[in-house]
mmCIF file of C-alpha atoms and ligand atoms in Angstrom:
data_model
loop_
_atom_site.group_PDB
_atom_site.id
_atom_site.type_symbol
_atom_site.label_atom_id
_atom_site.label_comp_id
_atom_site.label_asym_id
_atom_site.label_seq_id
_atom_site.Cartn_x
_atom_site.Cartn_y
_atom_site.Cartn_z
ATOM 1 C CA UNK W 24 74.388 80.433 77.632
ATOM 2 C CA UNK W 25 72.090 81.392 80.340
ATOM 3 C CA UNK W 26 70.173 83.889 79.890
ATOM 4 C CA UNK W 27 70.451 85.083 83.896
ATOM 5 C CA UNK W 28 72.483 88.415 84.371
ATOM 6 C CA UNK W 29 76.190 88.597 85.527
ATOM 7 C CA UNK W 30 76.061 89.795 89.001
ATOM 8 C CA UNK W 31 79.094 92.218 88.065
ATOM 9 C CA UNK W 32 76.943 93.957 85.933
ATOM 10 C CA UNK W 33 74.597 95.304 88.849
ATOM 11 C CA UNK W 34 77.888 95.689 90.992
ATOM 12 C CA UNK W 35 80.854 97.482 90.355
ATOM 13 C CA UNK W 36 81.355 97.714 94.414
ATOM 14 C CA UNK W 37 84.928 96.666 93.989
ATOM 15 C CA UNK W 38 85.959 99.336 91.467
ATOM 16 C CA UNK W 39 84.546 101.926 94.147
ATOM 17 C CA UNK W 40 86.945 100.292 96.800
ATOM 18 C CA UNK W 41 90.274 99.504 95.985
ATOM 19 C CA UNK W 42 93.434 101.281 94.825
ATOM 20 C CA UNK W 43 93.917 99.815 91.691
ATOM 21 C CA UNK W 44 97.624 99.664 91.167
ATOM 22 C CA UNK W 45 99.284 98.048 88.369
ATOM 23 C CA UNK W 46 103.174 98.547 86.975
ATOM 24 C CA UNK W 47 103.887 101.680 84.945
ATOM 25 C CA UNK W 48 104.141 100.275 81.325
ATOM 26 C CA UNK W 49 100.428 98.626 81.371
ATOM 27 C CA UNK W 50 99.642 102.591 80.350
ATOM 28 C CA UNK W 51 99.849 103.075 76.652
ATOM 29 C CA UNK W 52 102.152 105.602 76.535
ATOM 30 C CA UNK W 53 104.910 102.895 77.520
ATOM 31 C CA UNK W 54 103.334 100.632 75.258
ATOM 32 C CA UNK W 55 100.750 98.857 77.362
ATOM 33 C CA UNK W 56 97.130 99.313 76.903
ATOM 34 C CA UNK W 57 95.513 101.550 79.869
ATOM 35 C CA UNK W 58 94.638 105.321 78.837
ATOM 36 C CA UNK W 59 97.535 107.016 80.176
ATOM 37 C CA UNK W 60 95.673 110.372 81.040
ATOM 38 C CA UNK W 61 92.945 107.756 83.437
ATOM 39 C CA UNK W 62 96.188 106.704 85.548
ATOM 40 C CA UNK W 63 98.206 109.110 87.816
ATOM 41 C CA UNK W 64 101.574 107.454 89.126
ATOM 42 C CA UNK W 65 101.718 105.833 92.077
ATOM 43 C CA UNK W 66 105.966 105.299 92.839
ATOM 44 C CA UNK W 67 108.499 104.622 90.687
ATOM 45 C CA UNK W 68 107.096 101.756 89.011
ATOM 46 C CA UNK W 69 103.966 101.924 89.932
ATOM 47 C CA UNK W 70 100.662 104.055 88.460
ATOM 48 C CA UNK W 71 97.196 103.591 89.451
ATOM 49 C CA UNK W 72 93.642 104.422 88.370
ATOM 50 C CA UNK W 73 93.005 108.037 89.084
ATOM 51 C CA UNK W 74 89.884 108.495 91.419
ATOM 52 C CA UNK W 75 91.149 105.238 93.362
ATOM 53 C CA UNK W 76 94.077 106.255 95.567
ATOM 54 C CA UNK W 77 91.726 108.316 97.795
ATOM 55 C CA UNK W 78 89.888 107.798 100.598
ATOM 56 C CA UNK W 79 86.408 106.908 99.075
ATOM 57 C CA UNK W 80 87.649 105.644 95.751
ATOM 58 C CA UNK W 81 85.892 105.200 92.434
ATOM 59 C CA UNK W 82 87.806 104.400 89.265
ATOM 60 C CA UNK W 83 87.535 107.659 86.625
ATOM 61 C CA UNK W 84 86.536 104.443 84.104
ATOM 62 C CA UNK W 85 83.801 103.158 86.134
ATOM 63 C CA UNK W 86 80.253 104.370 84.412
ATOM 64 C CA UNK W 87 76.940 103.944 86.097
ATOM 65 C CA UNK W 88 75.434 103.639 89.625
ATOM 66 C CA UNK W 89 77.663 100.949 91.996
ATOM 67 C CA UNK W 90 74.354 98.336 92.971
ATOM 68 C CA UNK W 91 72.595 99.406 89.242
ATOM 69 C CA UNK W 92 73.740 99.067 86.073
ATOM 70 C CA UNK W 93 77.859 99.255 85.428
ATOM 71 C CA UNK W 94 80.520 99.204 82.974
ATOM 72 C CA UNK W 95 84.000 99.944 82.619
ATOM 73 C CA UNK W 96 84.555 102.415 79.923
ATOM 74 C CA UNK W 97 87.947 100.754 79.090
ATOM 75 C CA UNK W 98 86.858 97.264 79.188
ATOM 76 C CA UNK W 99 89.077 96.304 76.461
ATOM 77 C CA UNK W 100 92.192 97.859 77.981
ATOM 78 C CA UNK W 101 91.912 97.516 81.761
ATOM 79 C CA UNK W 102 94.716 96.874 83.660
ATOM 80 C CA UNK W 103 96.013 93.762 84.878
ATOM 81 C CA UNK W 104 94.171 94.034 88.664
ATOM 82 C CA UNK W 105 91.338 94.015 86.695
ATOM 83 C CA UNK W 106 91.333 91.643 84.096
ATOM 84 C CA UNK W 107 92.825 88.815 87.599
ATOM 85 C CA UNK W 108 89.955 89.641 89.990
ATOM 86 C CA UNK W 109 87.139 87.312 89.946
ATOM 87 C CA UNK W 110 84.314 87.928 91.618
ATOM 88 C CA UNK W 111 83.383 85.342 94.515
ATOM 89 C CA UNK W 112 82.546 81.761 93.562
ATOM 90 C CA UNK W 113 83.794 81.854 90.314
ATOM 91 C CA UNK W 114 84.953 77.966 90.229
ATOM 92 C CA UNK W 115 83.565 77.814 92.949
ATOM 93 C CA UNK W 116 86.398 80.199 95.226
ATOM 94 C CA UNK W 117 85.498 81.687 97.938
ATOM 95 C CA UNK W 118 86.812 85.752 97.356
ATOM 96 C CA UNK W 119 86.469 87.396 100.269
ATOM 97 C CA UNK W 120 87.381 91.187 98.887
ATOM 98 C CA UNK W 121 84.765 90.640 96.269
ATOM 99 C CA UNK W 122 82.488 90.144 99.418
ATOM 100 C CA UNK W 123 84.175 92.836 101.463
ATOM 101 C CA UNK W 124 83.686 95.330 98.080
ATOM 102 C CA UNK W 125 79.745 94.314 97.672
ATOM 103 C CA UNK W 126 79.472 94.370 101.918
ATOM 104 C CA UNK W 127 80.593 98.851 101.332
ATOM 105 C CA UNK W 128 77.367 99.205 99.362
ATOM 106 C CA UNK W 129 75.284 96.778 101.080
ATOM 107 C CA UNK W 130 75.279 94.593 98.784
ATOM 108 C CA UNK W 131 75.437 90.866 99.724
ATOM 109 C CA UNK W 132 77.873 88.124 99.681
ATOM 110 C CA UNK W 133 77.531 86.026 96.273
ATOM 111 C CA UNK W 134 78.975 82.774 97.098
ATOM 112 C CA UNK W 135 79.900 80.646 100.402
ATOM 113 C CA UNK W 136 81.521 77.389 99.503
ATOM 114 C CA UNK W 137 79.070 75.104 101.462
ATOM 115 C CA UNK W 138 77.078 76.205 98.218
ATOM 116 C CA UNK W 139 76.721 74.517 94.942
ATOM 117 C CA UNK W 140 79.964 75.926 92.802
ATOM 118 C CA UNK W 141 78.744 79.032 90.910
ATOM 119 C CA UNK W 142 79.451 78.454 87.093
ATOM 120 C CA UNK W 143 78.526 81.998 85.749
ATOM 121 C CA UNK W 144 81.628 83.266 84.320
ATOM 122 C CA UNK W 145 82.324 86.931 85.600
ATOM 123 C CA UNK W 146 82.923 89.627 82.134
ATOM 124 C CA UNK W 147 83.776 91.990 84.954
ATOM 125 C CA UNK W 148 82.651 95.219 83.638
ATOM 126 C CA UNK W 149 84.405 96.597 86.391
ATOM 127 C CA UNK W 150 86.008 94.069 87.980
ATOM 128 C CA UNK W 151 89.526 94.577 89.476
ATOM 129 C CA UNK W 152 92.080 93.311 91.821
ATOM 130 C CA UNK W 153 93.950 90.176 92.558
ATOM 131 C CA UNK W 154 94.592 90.293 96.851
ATOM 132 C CA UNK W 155 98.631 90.850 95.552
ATOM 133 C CA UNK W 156 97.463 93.932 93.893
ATOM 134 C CA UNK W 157 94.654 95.167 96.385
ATOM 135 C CA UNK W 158 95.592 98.388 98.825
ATOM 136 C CA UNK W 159 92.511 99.613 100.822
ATOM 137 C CA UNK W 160 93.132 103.502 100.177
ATOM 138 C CA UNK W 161 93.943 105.803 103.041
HETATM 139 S S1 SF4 X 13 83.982 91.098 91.144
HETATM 140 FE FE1 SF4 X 13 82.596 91.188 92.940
HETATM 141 S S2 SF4 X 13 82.759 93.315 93.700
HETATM 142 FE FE2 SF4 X 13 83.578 93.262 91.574
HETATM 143 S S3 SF4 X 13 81.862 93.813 90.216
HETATM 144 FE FE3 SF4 X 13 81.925 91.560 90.354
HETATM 145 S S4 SF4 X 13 80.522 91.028 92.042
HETATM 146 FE FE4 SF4 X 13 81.018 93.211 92.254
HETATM 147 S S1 SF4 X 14 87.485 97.332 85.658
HETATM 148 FE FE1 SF4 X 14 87.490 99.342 84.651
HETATM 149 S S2 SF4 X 14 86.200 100.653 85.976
HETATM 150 FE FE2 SF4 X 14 86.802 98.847 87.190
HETATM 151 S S3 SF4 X 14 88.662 99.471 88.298
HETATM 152 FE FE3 SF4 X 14 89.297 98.434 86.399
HETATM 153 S S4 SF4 X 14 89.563 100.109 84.913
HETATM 154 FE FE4 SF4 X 14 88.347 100.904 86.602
#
């Protein structure tokens, strides 16, 4: 394993951008696994993270300084956006929302595919958000 840090882990830019939207009975009290009381509903269906259906988003479960040192407090039972995002070059894909995430906070692109494929596999402390699943709030 290398020993060289997950870029996720000094990111977190894309759980401070999207509205992270998932159906209703990923929340635990339908019996999914998200916190209920961290998701506010969205339509019908639908619920999202609270804090990300705003204008300048941040997931409620996000913990630490977006560019420093992040986590997602609910790791372990993040919704399905989440757990489907990948953050750009992972197998060596181009994804241009993880770019478009890290480009808010200034933070640089990660991969462009006339680079050698990136094989550090992203734990996404606070990853999120397959493009199906991505809304830009507001
Ligand atoms: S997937 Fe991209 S935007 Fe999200 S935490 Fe990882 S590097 Fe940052
Ligand atoms: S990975 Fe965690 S902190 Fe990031 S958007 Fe998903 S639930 Fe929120």
């Amino acid at each position: 394993m290398s020993d060289s840090l997950n870029p996720c882990m000094t990111c977190g830019a894309c759980c401070a951008h999207f509205r992270v939207s998932f159906y209703w009975a990923e929340a635990d009290d339908a019996g999914g696994l998200v916190p209920v009381e961290l998701t506010e509903p969205l339509s019908l269906l639908m619920r999202n993270m609270r804090g990300t259906n705003v204008r300048e988003p941040r997931c409620v479960a996000l913990q630490g300084e977006i560019g420093g040192c992040v986590s997602c407090g609910i790791y372990q039972h993040r919704p399905s956006p989440c757990r489907e995002f990948e953050m750009s070059g992972e197998h060596g894909v181009l994804n241009e929302a993880c770019d478009r995430a890290r480009a808010r906070y200034g933070l640089p692109a990660l991969f462009h595919p006339s680079l050698p494929e990136m094989t550090e596999r992203c734990p996404n402390p606070g990853a999120s958000l397959p493009a199906e699943h991505v809304q830009s709030p507001g």
